[in-house]
């Protein structure tokens, strides 16, 4: 459960996006690793963007 007064971290957003993709993939009959339906593609693109941002942020800290 999230705290409404607390801003979610980039990592939290990244993990939430990963969960959304997993949930969509489990229920979508048209998505595959090679082809995604439009909603699935949107979710996956958001996951990739957040993952890239998270990894870039970690690289800056090292």
Coordinates of N, CA, C and O in Angstrom, one line a residue:
X1 N 0.8 -1.2 0.0 CA 0.0 0.0 0.0 C 0.9 1.2 0.0 O 1.9 1.3 0.7
X2 N 0.6 2.2 -0.8 CA 1.4 3.4 -0.9 C 0.8 4.5 0.0 O -0.3 4.5 0.3
X3 N 1.7 5.3 0.4 CA 1.4 6.5 1.2 C 1.0 7.6 0.3 O 1.8 8.0 -0.5
X4 N -0.2 8.1 0.4 CA -0.7 9.2 -0.5 C 0.2 10.5 -0.4 O 0.3 11.2 -1.4
X5 N 0.9 10.7 0.7 CA 1.7 11.9 0.8 C 3.1 11.7 0.4 O 3.9 12.7 0.3
X6 N 3.5 10.5 0.0 CA 4.8 10.2 -0.3 C 5.0 10.0 -1.8 O 4.2 9.2 -2.5
X7 N 5.9 10.6 -2.4 CA 6.2 10.5 -3.9 C 6.8 9.1 -4.1 O 7.7 8.7 -3.4
X8 N 6.3 8.4 -5.1 CA 6.8 7.1 -5.5 C 8.2 7.2 -6.2 O 8.4 8.1 -7.0
X9 N 9.1 6.4 -5.8 CA 10.5 6.4 -6.4 C 10.4 5.9 -7.8 O 9.5 5.2 -8.2
X10 N 11.5 6.1 -8.6 CA 11.6 5.6 -9.9 C 11.6 4.1 -9.9 O 10.9 3.5 -10.7
X11 N 12.2 3.5 -8.9 CA 12.3 2.1 -8.8 C 10.8 1.5 -8.6 O 10.4 0.5 -9.2
X12 N 10.1 2.2 -7.7 CA 8.7 1.8 -7.4 C 7.8 1.8 -8.7 O 7.0 0.9 -9.0
X13 N 8.0 2.9 -9.5 CA 7.3 3.0 -10.8 C 7.7 1.9 -11.7 O 6.8 1.3 -12.4
X14 N 9.0 1.6 -11.8 CA 9.5 0.6 -12.7 C 9.0 -0.8 -12.3 O 8.5 -1.5 -13.1
X15 N 8.9 -1.1 -11.0 CA 8.4 -2.4 -10.5 C 6.9 -2.5 -10.8 O 6.4 -3.5 -11.2
X16 N 6.2 -1.4 -10.6 CA 4.7 -1.4 -10.9 C 4.5 -1.6 -12.4 O 3.5 -2.3 -12.8
X17 N 5.3 -1.0 -13.2 CA 5.1 -1.2 -14.7 C 5.4 -2.6 -15.0 O 4.7 -3.2 -15.9
X18 N 6.4 -3.2 -14.4 CA 6.7 -4.6 -14.7 C 5.6 -5.5 -14.3 O 5.2 -6.5 -15.0
X19 N 5.0 -5.2 -13.2 CA 3.8 -6.0 -12.7 C 2.6 -5.8 -13.7 O 1.9 -6.8 -14.0
X20 N 2.4 -4.6 -14.2 CA 1.3 -4.4 -15.1 C 1.5 -5.2 -16.4 O 0.6 -5.7 -16.9
X21 N 2.8 -5.2 -16.9 CA 3.1 -6.0 -18.1 C 2.8 -7.5 -17.8 O 2.2 -8.2 -18.6
X22 N 3.3 -8.0 -16.7 CA 3.1 -9.4 -16.3 C 1.6 -9.7 -16.3 O 1.1 -10.8 -16.8
X23 N 0.8 -8.9 -15.6 CA -0.6 -9.1 -15.5 C -1.3 -9.1 -16.9 O -2.2 -9.9 -17.2
X24 N -0.9 -8.1 -17.7 CA -1.5 -8.0 -19.1 C -1.1 -9.3 -19.9 O -2.0 -9.9 -20.5
X25 N 0.2 -9.7 -19.8 CA 0.6 -10.8 -20.6 C -0.1 -12.1 -20.2 O -0.4 -13.0 -21.0
X26 N -0.4 -12.2 -18.9 CA -1.1 -13.4 -18.4 C -2.6 -13.5 -18.9 O -3.1 -14.6 -19.0
X27 N -3.2 -12.4 -19.2 CA -4.6 -12.4 -19.6 C -4.8 -12.1 -21.1 O -5.9 -12.4 -21.6
X28 N -3.9 -11.6 -21.8 CA -4.1 -11.2 -23.2 C -3.8 -12.4 -24.1 O -2.7 -13.0 -24.0
X29 N -4.8 -12.7 -24.9 CA -4.6 -13.8 -25.8 C -3.9 -13.5 -27.1 O -3.6 -14.4 -27.9
X30 N -3.7 -12.2 -27.4 CA -3.1 -11.8 -28.7 C -1.6 -11.4 -28.5 O -0.9 -11.4 -29.5
X31 N -1.2 -11.1 -27.3 CA 0.2 -10.7 -27.1 C 1.2 -11.9 -27.1 O 0.8 -13.0 -26.6
X32 N 2.3 -11.7 -27.7 CA 3.4 -12.7 -27.6 C 4.7 -11.9 -27.5 O 4.7 -10.7 -27.7
X33 N 5.9 -12.5 -27.2 CA 7.1 -11.8 -27.1 C 7.5 -11.0 -28.5 O 8.1 -10.0 -28.4
X34 N 7.0 -11.6 -29.6 CA 7.3 -10.9 -30.9 C 6.3 -9.9 -31.3 O 6.6 -9.0 -32.1
X35 N 5.1 -9.9 -30.8 CA 4.0 -9.0 -31.2 C 3.1 -8.7 -30.0 O 2.7 -9.6 -29.3
X36 N 2.8 -7.5 -29.8 CA 2.0 -7.0 -28.7 C 0.8 -6.3 -29.2 O 0.9 -5.6 -30.2
X37 N -0.4 -6.4 -28.6 CA -1.5 -5.7 -28.9 C -1.3 -4.2 -28.6 O -0.3 -3.9 -27.8
X38 N -2.0 -3.3 -29.1 CA -1.8 -1.8 -28.8 C -1.7 -1.5 -27.3 O -0.7 -0.9 -26.8
X39 N -2.6 -2.0 -26.4 CA -2.5 -1.7 -25.0 C -1.2 -2.4 -24.4 O -0.5 -1.8 -23.6
X40 N -1.0 -3.6 -24.8 CA 0.2 -4.3 -24.4 C 1.5 -3.6 -24.8 O 2.5 -3.6 -24.0
X41 N 1.5 -3.1 -26.0 CA 2.7 -2.4 -26.5 C 2.9 -1.1 -25.7 O 4.1 -0.8 -25.3
X42 N 1.8 -0.4 -25.3 CA 2.0 0.8 -24.5 C 2.5 0.5 -23.2 O 3.5 1.1 -22.7
X43 N 2.0 -0.6 -22.5 CA 2.5 -1.0 -21.2 C 4.0 -1.4 -21.3 O 4.8 -1.0 -20.4
X44 N 4.4 -2.2 -22.3 CA 5.7 -2.6 -22.5 C 6.7 -1.4 -22.8 O 7.8 -1.4 -22.2
X45 N 6.3 -0.5 -23.6 CA 7.1 0.7 -23.9 C 7.3 1.5 -22.6 O 8.4 2.0 -22.4
X46 N 6.3 1.6 -21.8 CA 6.5 2.3 -20.5 C 7.4 1.6 -19.6 O 8.3 2.2 -19.0
X47 N 7.4 0.3 -19.6 CA 8.3 -0.5 -18.8 C 9.7 -0.3 -19.2 O 10.6 -0.1 -18.4
X48 N 9.9 -0.4 -20.5 CA 11.3 -0.2 -21.1 C 11.8 1.2 -20.8 O 13.0 1.4 -20.4
X49 N 11.0 2.2 -20.9 CA 11.4 3.6 -20.6 C 11.8 3.7 -19.1 O 12.8 4.3 -18.8
X50 N 11.0 3.2 -18.2 CA 11.3 3.3 -16.8 C 12.5 2.5 -16.5 O 13.3 2.9 -15.6
X51 N 12.7 1.3 -17.1 CA 13.9 0.5 -16.8 C 15.1 1.3 -17.3 O 16.1 1.3 -16.5
X52 N 15.1 1.9 -18.5 CA 16.2 2.7 -18.9 C 16.5 3.8 -18.0 O 17.7 4.1 -17.7
X53 N 15.5 4.5 -17.5 CA 15.7 5.6 -16.6 C 16.3 5.1 -15.3 O 17.2 5.8 -14.7
X54 N 15.8 4.0 -14.8 CA 16.2 3.5 -13.5 C 17.7 3.1 -13.6 O 18.5 3.4 -12.7
X55 N 18.1 2.4 -14.7 CA 19.5 2.0 -14.9 C 20.4 3.2 -15.1 O 21.5 3.2 -14.5
X56 N 19.9 4.2 -15.8 CA 20.7 5.4 -15.9 C 21.0 6.1 -14.6 O 22.1 6.6 -14.3
X57 N 19.9 6.1 -13.8 CA 20.0 6.7 -12.4 C 21.0 5.9 -11.6 O 21.8 6.5 -10.9
X58 N 21.0 4.6 -11.6 CA 21.9 3.8 -10.9 C 23.3 4.0 -11.4 O 24.3 4.1 -10.5
X59 N 23.5 4.2 -12.7 CA 24.9 4.3 -13.2 C 25.5 5.7 -12.7 O 26.7 5.8 -12.5
X60 N 24.6 6.7 -12.6 CA 25.1 8.0 -12.1 C 25.6 7.9 -10.7 O 26.5 8.6 -10.3
X61 N 25.0 7.0 -9.9 CA 25.3 6.9 -8.5 C 26.6 6.1 -8.3 O 27.2 6.2 -7.2
X62 N 27.0 5.3 -9.3 CA 28.2 4.5 -9.1 C 29.5 5.3 -9.4 O 29.6 6.2 -10.0

